[in-house]
Coordinates of C-alpha atoms in Angstrom, one line a residue:
G1 CA 13.0 -158.2 51.4
Y2 CA 14.9 -155.5 53.3
F3 CA 13.4 -152.6 51.4
A4 CA 9.8 -153.8 51.7
A5 CA 10.2 -154.6 55.4
V6 CA 11.7 -151.2 56.2
A7 CA 9.1 -149.3 54.1
L8 CA 6.1 -151.1 55.6
V9 CA 7.4 -150.9 59.2
A10 CA 8.0 -147.2 58.8
L11 CA 4.6 -146.7 57.3
T12 CA 3.0 -148.6 60.2
V13 CA 4.8 -146.4 62.7
A14 CA 3.6 -143.3 60.8
L15 CA 0.0 -144.4 60.7
H16 CA -0.5 -145.5 64.3
F17 CA 2.1 -145.2 67.0
E18 CA 1.0 -148.1 69.1
T19 CA 0.8 -150.4 66.1
G20 CA 4.3 -149.2 65.4
Y21 CA 5.5 -150.6 68.8
L22 CA 4.1 -154.0 67.7
A23 CA 5.8 -153.7 64.3
L24 CA 9.2 -152.9 65.8
L25 CA 9.1 -155.3 68.7
P26 CA 9.5 -158.5 66.7
L27 CA 12.7 -157.1 65.1
A28 CA 14.2 -157.0 68.6
L29 CA 12.9 -160.3 69.8
W30 CA 12.9 -162.7 66.8
P31 CA 16.7 -162.7 66.4
L32 CA 16.9 -164.1 69.9
I33 CA 14.8 -167.1 69.1
A34 CA 15.5 -167.9 65.5
R35 CA 18.0 -170.6 64.5
G36 CA 21.2 -169.5 62.7
P37 CA 24.3 -167.5 63.4
W38 CA 23.4 -165.0 66.1
A39 CA 25.7 -162.3 64.6
T40 CA 24.0 -162.6 61.2
L41 CA 20.5 -162.5 62.7
A42 CA 21.5 -159.5 64.9
R43 CA 23.0 -157.7 61.9
R44 CA 19.8 -158.2 59.8
A45 CA 17.6 -157.0 62.7
A46 CA 19.9 -153.9 63.2
V47 CA 19.5 -153.0 59.5
L48 CA 15.7 -153.3 59.7
I49 CA 15.4 -151.4 63.0
A50 CA 17.8 -148.6 62.0
G51 CA 16.3 -148.3 58.5
S52 CA 12.7 -148.3 59.9
L53 CA 13.5 -145.6 62.5
L54 CA 15.3 -143.4 60.0
A55 CA 12.5 -143.8 57.4
S56 CA 9.9 -142.8 60.0
A57 CA 12.0 -140.1 61.6
W58 CA 9.7 -137.4 60.2
V59 CA 7.1 -138.8 62.7
I60 CA 9.3 -139.8 65.6
V61 CA 11.6 -136.8 65.9
P62 CA 8.9 -134.1 66.2
L63 CA 7.0 -136.3 68.7
I64 CA 10.1 -136.5 70.9
E65 CA 11.2 -133.0 70.4
Q66 CA 7.8 -131.4 71.2
R67 CA 6.8 -134.0 73.8
T68 CA 6.8 -131.3 76.5
W69 CA 3.9 -129.5 74.8
A70 CA 1.8 -132.6 74.2
A71 CA -0.7 -133.1 77.0
T72 CA -1.4 -136.5 78.5
N73 CA -5.0 -137.5 78.9
E74 CA -5.6 -136.5 82.6
I75 CA -9.2 -137.6 82.5
L76 CA -8.4 -141.2 81.5
Q77 CA -5.2 -141.5 83.4
G78 CA -5.6 -143.9 86.3
G79 CA -8.3 -145.9 84.7
P80 CA -8.3 -149.1 82.6
L81 CA -8.7 -147.2 79.3
A82 CA -5.2 -145.8 79.7
N83 CA -3.6 -148.3 82.1
G84 CA -5.0 -151.5 80.6
Y85 CA -7.6 -153.9 81.9
G86 CA -5.1 -156.1 83.8
A87 CA -4.2 -159.8 83.5
G88 CA -7.4 -161.2 85.0
R89 CA -9.9 -159.5 82.6
V90 CA -7.8 -159.9 79.4
M91 CA -7.1 -163.6 80.1
G92 CA -10.8 -164.0 81.0
W93 CA -11.9 -162.5 77.7
L94 CA -9.4 -164.6 75.8
G95 CA -10.4 -167.8 77.5
S96 CA -14.1 -167.2 77.2
G97 CA -13.9 -166.3 73.5
K98 CA -15.0 -162.6 73.9
L99 CA -11.6 -161.3 72.6
L100 CA -12.0 -163.0 69.2
D101 CA -15.7 -164.0 68.9
D102 CA -17.7 -161.5 71.0
G103 CA -21.4 -162.1 70.3
R104 CA -21.1 -165.3 68.3
I105 CA -20.1 -169.0 68.6
P106 CA -16.4 -168.9 69.5
V107 CA -15.2 -170.6 66.3
I108 CA -12.1 -168.4 65.8
S109 CA -11.2 -168.9 69.5
A110 CA -11.4 -172.7 69.1
F111 CA -9.2 -172.7 66.0
A112 CA -6.7 -170.4 67.8
A113 CA -6.5 -172.9 70.7
V114 CA -5.8 -175.7 68.2
G115 CA -3.1 -173.5 66.6
L116 CA -1.6 -172.7 69.9
V117 CA -1.3 -176.4 70.8
L118 CA 0.3 -177.1 67.4
A119 CA 2.8 -174.2 68.0
L120 CA 3.7 -175.5 71.4
V121 CA 4.2 -179.0 70.1
R122 CA 6.5 -177.7 67.4
L123 CA 8.1 -175.0 69.5
R124 CA 11.7 -176.5 69.6
R125 CA 12.0 -177.2 65.9
D126 CA 9.9 -174.6 64.2
D127 CA 11.0 -170.9 64.1
H128 CA 7.5 -169.8 63.0
A129 CA 5.9 -171.5 66.0
R130 CA 8.4 -169.8 68.4
A131 CA 7.9 -166.5 66.7
L132 CA 4.1 -166.6 67.1
V133 CA 4.1 -167.8 70.7
V134 CA 6.7 -165.3 71.8
M135 CA 4.7 -162.4 70.2
L136 CA 1.5 -163.7 71.7
V137 CA 3.0 -163.7 75.2
V138 CA 4.7 -160.3 74.8
C139 CA 1.5 -158.7 73.5
L140 CA -0.5 -160.2 76.4
L141 CA 2.0 -158.8 78.9
L142 CA 1.8 -155.3 77.2
S143 CA -2.0 -155.4 77.2
F144 CA -2.0 -156.1 81.0
G145 CA -0.4 -152.7 81.3
R146 CA 0.1 -150.6 84.4
T147 CA -3.0 -152.2 86.0
T148 CA -0.9 -155.4 86.5
F149 CA 2.7 -154.2 86.4
H150 CA 2.3 -150.7 88.0
G151 CA 5.6 -148.8 87.8
L152 CA 7.5 -151.5 85.9
V153 CA 5.9 -150.2 82.6
D154 CA 7.9 -147.0 83.0
V155 CA 10.8 -148.8 81.2
I156 CA 8.7 -148.6 78.0
P157 CA 9.6 -145.5 75.9
G158 CA 6.7 -143.1 75.8
H159 CA 4.8 -145.0 78.6
A160 CA 3.0 -141.9 79.8
D161 CA 1.3 -141.5 76.4
I162 CA 0.4 -145.1 75.7
F163 CA -3.1 -146.5 76.1
F164 CA -2.1 -150.0 77.1
R165 CA -5.5 -151.5 76.4
R166 CA -4.8 -151.0 72.7
F167 CA -2.0 -153.6 72.8
M168 CA -4.8 -156.2 72.8
M169 CA -4.8 -155.7 69.0
G170 CA -1.4 -157.5 69.0
V171 CA -3.0 -160.4 71.0
Q172 CA -5.8 -160.5 68.4
L173 CA -3.4 -160.5 65.5
C174 CA -1.3 -163.3 66.9
A175 CA -4.4 -165.3 67.8
L176 CA -5.8 -164.9 64.3
L177 CA -2.6 -166.2 62.8
L178 CA -2.7 -169.2 65.2
A179 CA -6.4 -169.6 64.3
G180 CA -5.4 -169.8 60.6
W181 CA -2.9 -172.4 61.4
G182 CA -5.4 -174.4 63.5
A183 CA -8.1 -174.1 60.8
S184 CA -5.7 -175.4 58.2
W185 CA -4.7 -178.3 60.3
C186 CA -8.3 -179.2 61.1
A187 CA -9.3 -179.0 57.4
A188 CA -6.4 -181.2 56.4
A189 CA -7.2 -183.7 59.2
L190 CA -10.9 -183.8 58.1
W191 CA -10.0 -184.3 54.5
R192 CA -7.7 -187.2 55.4
L193 CA -10.5 -188.7 57.4
V194 CA -12.9 -188.4 54.5
E195 CA -10.3 -190.0 52.2
R196 CA -9.8 -192.9 54.5
L197 CA -13.5 -193.5 54.9
R198 CA -14.4 -192.9 51.3
R199 CA -16.4 -195.7 49.6
P200 CA -16.9 -196.0 45.9
G201 CA -20.6 -195.4 46.1
L202 CA -20.5 -192.6 48.7
R203 CA -18.0 -190.2 47.2
R204 CA -20.4 -187.4 46.5
A205 CA -22.0 -187.8 49.9
Q206 CA -18.7 -187.7 51.7
T207 CA -17.5 -184.7 49.7
A208 CA -20.8 -182.9 50.4
L209 CA -20.4 -183.8 54.1
A210 CA -16.9 -182.2 54.2
L211 CA -18.2 -179.1 52.4
G212 CA -21.2 -178.9 54.7
G213 CA -18.9 -179.0 57.8
A214 CA -16.9 -176.1 56.4
V215 CA -20.0 -174.1 55.8
A216 CA -21.3 -174.9 59.3
V217 CA -18.1 -173.6 60.8
L218 CA -18.2 -170.3 58.9
T219 CA -22.0 -169.8 59.3
P220 CA -21.8 -167.9 62.6
A221 CA -19.5 -165.3 61.1
W222 CA -21.6 -165.0 58.0
L223 CA -24.8 -164.5 60.0
Q224 CA -23.1 -161.9 62.3
L225 CA -21.7 -160.0 59.3
G226 CA -25.0 -160.1 57.5
S227 CA -26.8 -158.7 60.6
Y228 CA -24.2 -156.1 61.0
D229 CA -24.5 -155.0 57.3
R230 CA -28.2 -154.8 57.5
D231 CA -28.1 -152.7 60.7
N232 CA -25.4 -150.5 59.1
S233 CA -27.5 -150.0 56.0
T234 CA -30.5 -149.0 58.1
W235 CA -28.4 -146.4 60.0
V236 CA -26.8 -145.0 56.9
S237 CA -30.2 -144.5 55.3
Y238 CA -31.5 -142.9 58.5
Q239 CA -28.5 -140.5 58.7
Q240 CA -28.8 -139.6 55.0
R241 CA -32.4 -138.5 55.5
A242 CA -31.4 -136.6 58.7
D243 CA -28.6 -134.8 56.8
A244 CA -30.9 -133.8 54.0
A245 CA -33.5 -132.3 56.5
Q246 CA -32.0 -131.5 59.9
G247 CA -28.5 -131.0 58.4
A248 CA -29.8 -128.5 55.9
D249 CA -31.4 -126.5 58.8
L250 CA -28.1 -126.5 60.8
N251 CA -26.1 -125.7 57.6
Q252 CA -28.0 -122.4 57.4
L253 CA -26.7 -121.4 60.9
I254 CA -23.2 -122.5 59.9
A255 CA -23.4 -120.3 56.9
R256 CA -24.5 -117.4 59.1
I257 CA -21.4 -118.0 61.3
L258 CA -19.1 -118.0 58.4
A259 CA -20.7 -114.9 56.9
D260 CA -20.2 -113.0 60.2
G261 CA -16.5 -113.7 60.1
G262 CA -16.4 -117.0 61.9
G263 CA -15.6 -117.8 65.5
R264 CA -15.6 -120.5 68.1
T265 CA -19.0 -122.2 68.8
Y266 CA -20.4 -124.2 71.7
A267 CA -23.2 -126.7 71.2
G268 CA -23.0 -128.8 74.3
S269 CA -20.7 -131.7 75.0
A270 CA -20.8 -135.5 75.5
T271 CA -21.2 -135.0 79.3
N272 CA -24.4 -132.9 79.2
W273 CA -27.4 -132.1 77.0
G274 CA -25.2 -132.0 73.9
A275 CA -25.0 -135.8 73.8
N276 CA -28.7 -135.9 72.8
F277 CA -28.7 -132.7 70.7
A278 CA -28.1 -134.2 67.3
V279 CA -28.5 -134.3 63.5
G280 CA -29.9 -137.7 63.1
A281 CA -27.6 -139.9 65.2
V282 CA -24.6 -137.4 65.1
A283 CA -24.2 -135.0 68.0
V284 CA -24.2 -131.4 66.9
F285 CA -20.8 -130.7 68.3
K286 CA -19.4 -133.6 66.2
Y287 CA -21.4 -132.4 63.2
L288 CA -19.8 -128.9 63.6
E289 CA -16.3 -130.4 63.6
S290 CA -17.1 -132.4 60.4
R291 CA -18.0 -129.0 58.8
D292 CA -14.7 -127.5 60.0
V293 CA -16.4 -125.2 62.4
D294 CA -14.2 -124.2 65.3
E295 CA -16.0 -125.5 68.4
V296 CA -15.7 -126.3 72.1
G297 CA -17.3 -129.5 73.5
Y298 CA -15.9 -132.4 71.4
T299 CA -13.3 -133.0 74.1
L300 CA -10.1 -135.1 74.5
R301 CA -9.6 -135.6 70.7
T302 CA -6.1 -134.0 70.5
A303 CA -2.9 -133.7 72.4
S304 CA -2.9 -129.9 72.7
L305 CA -2.4 -128.5 76.1
M306 CA -6.0 -127.1 76.2
T307 CA -7.6 -130.5 75.6
D308 CA -7.9 -131.4 79.3
P309 CA -9.0 -128.0 80.6
E310 CA -11.7 -128.0 77.9
Y311 CA -13.2 -131.0 79.6
Y312 CA -13.9 -128.9 82.7
F313 CA -15.6 -126.0 80.7
D314 CA -18.5 -124.7 82.7
Q315 CA -21.3 -123.6 80.4
Y316 CA -22.9 -121.5 83.2
D317 CA -19.7 -119.4 83.9
P318 CA -19.4 -116.3 81.6
G319 CA -15.7 -116.2 82.4
D320 CA -15.1 -119.6 80.8
Y321 CA -16.6 -118.3 77.6
A322 CA -13.9 -115.6 77.5
L323 CA -11.2 -118.1 78.4
F324 CA -12.2 -120.4 75.6
G325 CA -12.9 -117.7 73.1
I326 CA -16.5 -118.7 72.5
R327 CA -18.5 -116.3 70.3
Y328 CA -21.6 -118.4 69.3
L329 CA -24.0 -120.8 70.9
I330 CA -26.1 -123.3 69.0
L331 CA -29.0 -124.6 71.1
P332 CA -32.2 -126.4 70.6
A333 CA -34.9 -124.0 69.3
G334 CA -37.0 -122.7 72.1
S335 CA -34.4 -123.2 74.9
S336 CA -32.7 -120.4 76.8
P337 CA -29.0 -119.8 76.8
P338 CA -27.0 -120.7 79.9
V339 CA -25.3 -117.2 79.9
P340 CA -26.4 -113.8 78.6
A341 CA -26.5 -114.0 74.8
T342 CA -28.4 -112.5 71.8
L343 CA -30.6 -114.6 69.5
A344 CA -29.2 -114.3 66.0
A345 CA -31.3 -116.8 64.0
I346 CA -33.5 -119.9 64.2
S347 CA -33.5 -122.7 61.6
G348 CA -35.7 -125.7 62.2
A349 CA -34.9 -127.3 65.5
Y350 CA -31.7 -125.2 66.0
S351 CA -31.1 -121.7 67.2
L352 CA -28.0 -119.5 67.0
W353 CA -27.0 -117.1 69.7
T354 CA -24.1 -114.6 70.0
V355 CA -22.1 -114.1 73.2
P356 CA -21.3 -110.4 74.1
E357 CA -17.6 -109.6 73.6
G358 CA -17.0 -113.1 72.3
G359 CA -13.9 -113.6 70.3
Y360 CA -10.4 -115.0 70.3
V361 CA -8.5 -111.9 71.7
H362 CA -8.9 -110.5 75.2
V363 CA -7.1 -108.1 77.4
G364 CA -6.4 -108.2 81.1
R365 CA -3.6 -108.5 83.7
I366 CA -1.5 -111.1 85.5
V367 CA -2.5 -111.4 89.1
G368 CA -0.6 -114.6 90.1
Q369 CA 1.3 -117.6 89.0
L370 CA 1.0 -121.4 89.1
T371 CA 3.3 -124.2 88.3
A372 CA 2.1 -127.1 86.1
N373 CA 3.3 -129.6 83.5
R374 CA 1.7 -131.6 80.7
T375 CA 0.4 -134.3 83.1
D376 CA -1.5 -132.0 85.6
L377 CA -2.3 -128.8 83.8
A378 CA -6.1 -129.3 83.9
V379 CA -6.2 -130.2 87.6
R380 CA -4.0 -127.3 88.5
S381 CA -6.2 -125.0 86.5
L382 CA -9.5 -126.0 88.2
P383 CA -9.4 -123.2 90.9
L384 CA -9.1 -120.6 88.2
L385 CA -11.8 -122.1 86.0
E386 CA -14.1 -122.2 89.0
S387 CA -13.3 -118.6 90.1
G388 CA -14.6 -115.3 88.8
L389 CA -11.1 -114.1 87.8
P390 CA -11.5 -114.7 84.0
Q391 CA -14.7 -112.6 83.9
E392 CA -12.7 -109.7 85.4
G393 CA -9.8 -110.1 83.0
D394 CA -7.5 -111.5 85.6
Y395 CA -5.1 -114.2 84.6
L396 CA -2.5 -116.4 86.1
R397 CA 0.9 -116.9 84.5
V398 CA 1.8 -120.6 84.1
D399 CA 5.4 -121.6 85.0
F400 CA 5.2 -124.6 82.7
A401 CA 7.6 -127.4 83.7
H402 CA 9.8 -124.7 85.4
R403 CA 10.7 -123.2 82.0
Q404 CA 9.5 -119.6 82.6
A405 CA 11.6 -116.8 84.0
P406 CA 10.6 -115.2 87.3
P407 CA 7.6 -113.0 86.9
P408 CA 7.7 -109.2 87.0
P409 CA 6.1 -107.4 90.0
L410 CA 2.3 -107.8 89.9
P411 CA 0.1 -104.7 89.4
S412 CA -1.9 -103.3 92.2
L413 CA -5.1 -105.2 92.6
L414 CA -6.7 -102.1 93.9
Q415 CA -7.0 -100.8 90.4
P416 CA -9.5 -102.7 88.1
A417 CA -8.1 -104.2 85.0
G418 CA -9.1 -101.9 82.1
G419 CA -9.0 -102.3 78.4
S420 CA -10.9 -103.2 75.3
V421 CA -10.5 -105.1 72.0
G422 CA -11.2 -103.2 68.8
P423 CA -11.4 -104.6 65.3
E424 CA -10.3 -108.3 65.2
R425 CA -9.5 -110.3 62.2
D426 CA -9.4 -114.1 62.7
D427 CA -7.7 -116.5 60.2
L428 CA -6.8 -119.4 62.4
D429 CA -7.0 -121.7 59.3
H430 CA -3.8 -120.0 58.2
G431 CA -2.4 -119.4 61.7
E432 CA -3.0 -115.7 62.1
V433 CA -5.1 -113.5 64.4
T434 CA -4.9 -109.7 64.3
A435 CA -6.5 -107.2 66.7
T436 CA -6.4 -103.6 67.8
V437 CA -6.4 -103.3 71.6
H438 CA -6.5 -100.5 74.1
L439 CA -5.2 -100.8 77.6
R440 CA -5.5 -98.1 80.3
Q441 CA -2.6 -99.6 82.2
P442 CA 0.1 -102.2 81.3
G443 CA -1.3 -105.7 81.0
V444 CA -1.5 -108.7 78.7
V445 CA -3.2 -109.5 75.5
V446 CA -4.5 -113.1 75.5
L447 CA -5.3 -115.3 72.5
S448 CA -7.7 -118.1 73.2
A449 CA -5.6 -120.8 71.5
S450 CA -3.6 -123.6 73.0
F451 CA -0.1 -122.6 73.8
D452 CA 2.6 -124.0 71.6
P453 CA 6.2 -122.8 70.9
G454 CA 5.1 -122.3 67.3
W455 CA 3.2 -119.2 68.2
T456 CA 4.9 -115.8 67.7
V457 CA 3.5 -112.3 68.4
S458 CA 4.3 -108.8 67.3
V459 CA 3.1 -105.6 68.9
D460 CA 3.0 -102.5 66.6
G461 CA 5.3 -104.4 64.2
H462 CA 7.9 -105.4 66.9
R463 CA 8.5 -109.0 67.9
Q464 CA 7.4 -109.7 71.5
A465 CA 7.9 -112.8 73.7
T466 CA 5.0 -115.1 74.2
E467 CA 4.0 -116.5 77.6
M468 CA 1.5 -119.1 78.8
V469 CA -1.4 -118.0 80.9
D470 CA -3.8 -120.3 82.7
P471 CA -5.2 -122.7 81.6
A472 CA -2.8 -122.9 78.6
L473 CA -3.4 -119.9 76.4
V474 CA -1.0 -117.7 74.4
A475 CA -0.4 -114.2 75.8
T476 CA 2.1 -111.3 75.6
S477 CA 2.7 -108.3 77.8
V478 CA 1.9 -104.9 76.3
P479 CA 2.2 -101.3 77.7
A480 CA -0.7 -99.0 78.2
G481 CA -2.2 -97.4 75.1
T482 CA -3.5 -98.5 71.8
H483 CA -1.6 -101.2 69.9
R484 CA -1.9 -103.5 66.9
V485 CA -1.2 -107.1 68.0
V486 CA -0.6 -109.9 65.5
F487 CA -0.4 -113.5 66.6
R488 CA 1.1 -116.0 64.1
F489 CA 1.5 -119.7 64.2
R490 CA 4.1 -121.7 62.3
G491 CA 4.2 -125.4 62.7
Y492 CA 7.2 -127.7 63.0
R493 CA 9.9 -126.5 60.6
D494 CA 12.2 -129.4 60.1
Y495 CA 9.9 -131.7 58.1
P496 CA 11.8 -131.2 54.8
Q497 CA 15.1 -132.4 56.3
L498 CA 13.4 -135.3 58.0
F499 CA 11.5 -136.3 54.8
A500 CA 14.9 -136.2 53.0
L501 CA 16.5 -138.3 55.7
G502 CA 13.7 -140.9 55.4
L503 CA 14.0 -141.0 51.6
L504 CA 17.8 -141.4 51.9
A505 CA 17.3 -144.2 54.4
L506 CA 15.0 -146.1 52.0
I507 CA 17.3 -145.6 49.1
G508 CA 20.3 -146.6 51.2
V509 CA 18.6 -149.8 52.3
A510 CA 17.5 -150.6 48.7
V511 CA 21.0 -150.0 47.3
A512 CA 22.9 -151.8 50.1
T513 CA 20.7 -154.9 50.0
S514 CA 20.1 -155.0 46.3
R515 CA 20.3 -158.4 44.7
S516 CA 22.2 -156.9 41.8
L517 CA 25.1 -156.2 44.1
Q518 CA 25.3 -159.7 45.5
L519 CA 26.0 -163.1 44.0
P520 CA 23.1 -165.5 44.1
A521 CA 23.3 -167.9 47.0
R522 CA 23.8 -170.9 44.8
A523 CA 26.6 -169.2 42.9
R524 CA 28.4 -168.3 46.1
R525 CA 28.1 -171.9 47.3
W526 CA 29.4 -173.2 44.0
A527 CA 32.3 -170.7 44.0
G528 CA 33.3 -171.6 47.5
R529 CA 33.4 -175.3 46.7
A530 CA 35.2 -174.7 43.5
R531 CA 37.9 -172.6 45.2
R532 CA 38.4 -175.4 47.7
S533 CA 38.6 -178.0 44.9
H534 CA 40.8 -175.9 42.5
P535 CA 43.0 -173.8 44.8
G536 CA 45.4 -172.8 42.0
G537 CA 43.2 -172.4 38.9
S538 CA 39.9 -171.3 37.5
P539 CA 37.1 -173.8 38.0
T540 CA 34.9 -174.9 35.2
P541 CA 31.2 -174.6 35.9
P542 CA 29.5 -178.0 36.2
A543 CA 27.4 -179.1 33.2
R544 CA 23.6 -178.8 33.5
R545 CA 21.8 -182.1 33.9
T546 CA 19.3 -183.0 31.2
D547 CA 16.7 -184.1 33.8
G548 CA 16.7 -180.5 35.2
R549 CA 18.1 -181.4 38.7
S550 CA 21.1 -179.7 40.1
P551 CA 24.3 -181.9 40.0
S552 CA 24.8 -181.0 43.7
S553 CA 21.4 -182.0 44.9
P554 CA 21.1 -185.1 47.1
S555 CA 19.1 -186.9 44.5
G556 CA 21.8 -186.1 41.8

C-alpha cells in the first residue's frame, strides 16, 4: 500500500494545501499511538512522509521559494475567517449539531456521539479507535486557531498563510467516520433486538418495522437534499435564461473590448453597486472573469501582491485608474461614469465607456520611497492611493522586505513630470507588453501588473533591471527621449526538474516496496521456523492439508 498512499497524499497536497496538512498529520501522529515495534512504525511513516513530500515537491518548493512575493490577506487577517472561530464557537456548533447537521434534525451528530463513545470504550485495545480520537482532537485544536492559541500557532509551518477555520473540515471528516461507526453499531443492535423479539407470526411486521426505522433516520437528509436540488434546479434555469438574454447583451460589449485590442475593465465590486449589477444572479465583475476579461473589482481571489491594494481601489479617483491600468468601464445603461470617460456603446442594460489614456503602461517619476512587505503592503500604500500623486505621474519606490538598493537622488519636484505613451501592444495572456514611450526628462516606465521576480524588461533591446513602485507595480528607470520598452513575464522555471523528482519518488517507492522483491509474510515465518528446526540442512515444506487449513494454524 505504500505506492497508493504516497500518490494519494501527494495528490491531496497538490489539490488543496490545508487538506494536505490533514493528510500529512496522521503520518506523524499515528506511529506514536499504534501498537507494534516503534522503529518499524517510524520507518514506515518516514517512507510515507518523505515519499509524499518528494512527490508533491513541484507544489511545495515553488510555494516556499516564492513565498516572499505571495501576499497575505490583509483584509481578513485579524478576524475569524483567517484566525479561526475559537474553541467556544466551534465546540458550540459541534455540540448543537450545526457542524454536521445544520438546518436538519441532528441525525449524523447523534450517530457521531455514539461512535465517539464506542471509540473511547475501545481506546486502549483498538488502534482504529485511538487513530480517530487523536485526529478528532488535533483537528479541533487546529480549527480553534489563533483566536484561542494566539502566538502559539506560529510553530505551524506556513501559519501566516493558513485560514484556520478551514481545519473544521478535518473535524467533520473524523466525525463522519465516527458517525459511520455509530450508525453501524446502532443498526446491528436494532437487528439483534428484532431477532430476539421475533415471533413466528410477526416476522414480516418486525422486518418492516426495522426497515421503517432506517428510513425514518435517513428521511431528514433525503428531504433536505430534495429541497436543495429543487432550489438548485430553479436557480440553474433562471441563470440559463439570464445568460441567453442579458448575457448576450453583455457579450456584445465584451466583443467590442476584444476588437479594440483588449484592456482592463472595471464594473463595480462586491463592496459597492457592483454587487447588485448582474447577469441573472452573477455579478458582472464575476461574469467578466468567467469570460477571461482582465478586470478590477473581483478582489482577494489571488496571492499576488496587488490583490490587497485592489481592495482599496477608489472608483472616484482618476489616479487610481492609471495605477490599476483601467481602460474600460461597464456600467448600468443610463448611469454616469464616476470619472471622465467616453461612451463607446450601449447593449441592453449595459453600457461601455472608455477612460482617457487608459492602458497598462504609464510614464512618470519617483518622488519618494516606502518600506513594506507581503503582510502590510496595502496598508502602507493607502496614503498614496488616497493622494493625487498617481494622477500627476508621481510614484513611490517600494523597498520590499529590505531587498532594494538605496535609491538614486530624486529629481527636482519643481519640474513637472513629463512624458507620453505612444503605440502600446498588450498580450498579457502570453506575458508580454510592448510600448513606445517619450520622456522629456529621466523617469520611470510603469506597467500596471503585479510585481513578481518573473518580470523582465528591455529598453531599446537592452536588458534593464525591474523595480517595484507603489502599490506593487513593475517599473524600470529610463533616460529622457523616445524608447521602445518591452515587458516580458516568465513563470517559475524549475517545474520540469521538480516533476521529474516527483516521478522518480513514486517509482522509487513502488520499486522499494514492491511485493515482488519481498517474500510473502507466511513464507518468511515458515522459513524462520524451518531454520530454527533444521539448522544444518534444507527444510522440507510442510504438506498441504486436505481440509484447506494451514498446518500451523491453531485449529490445525
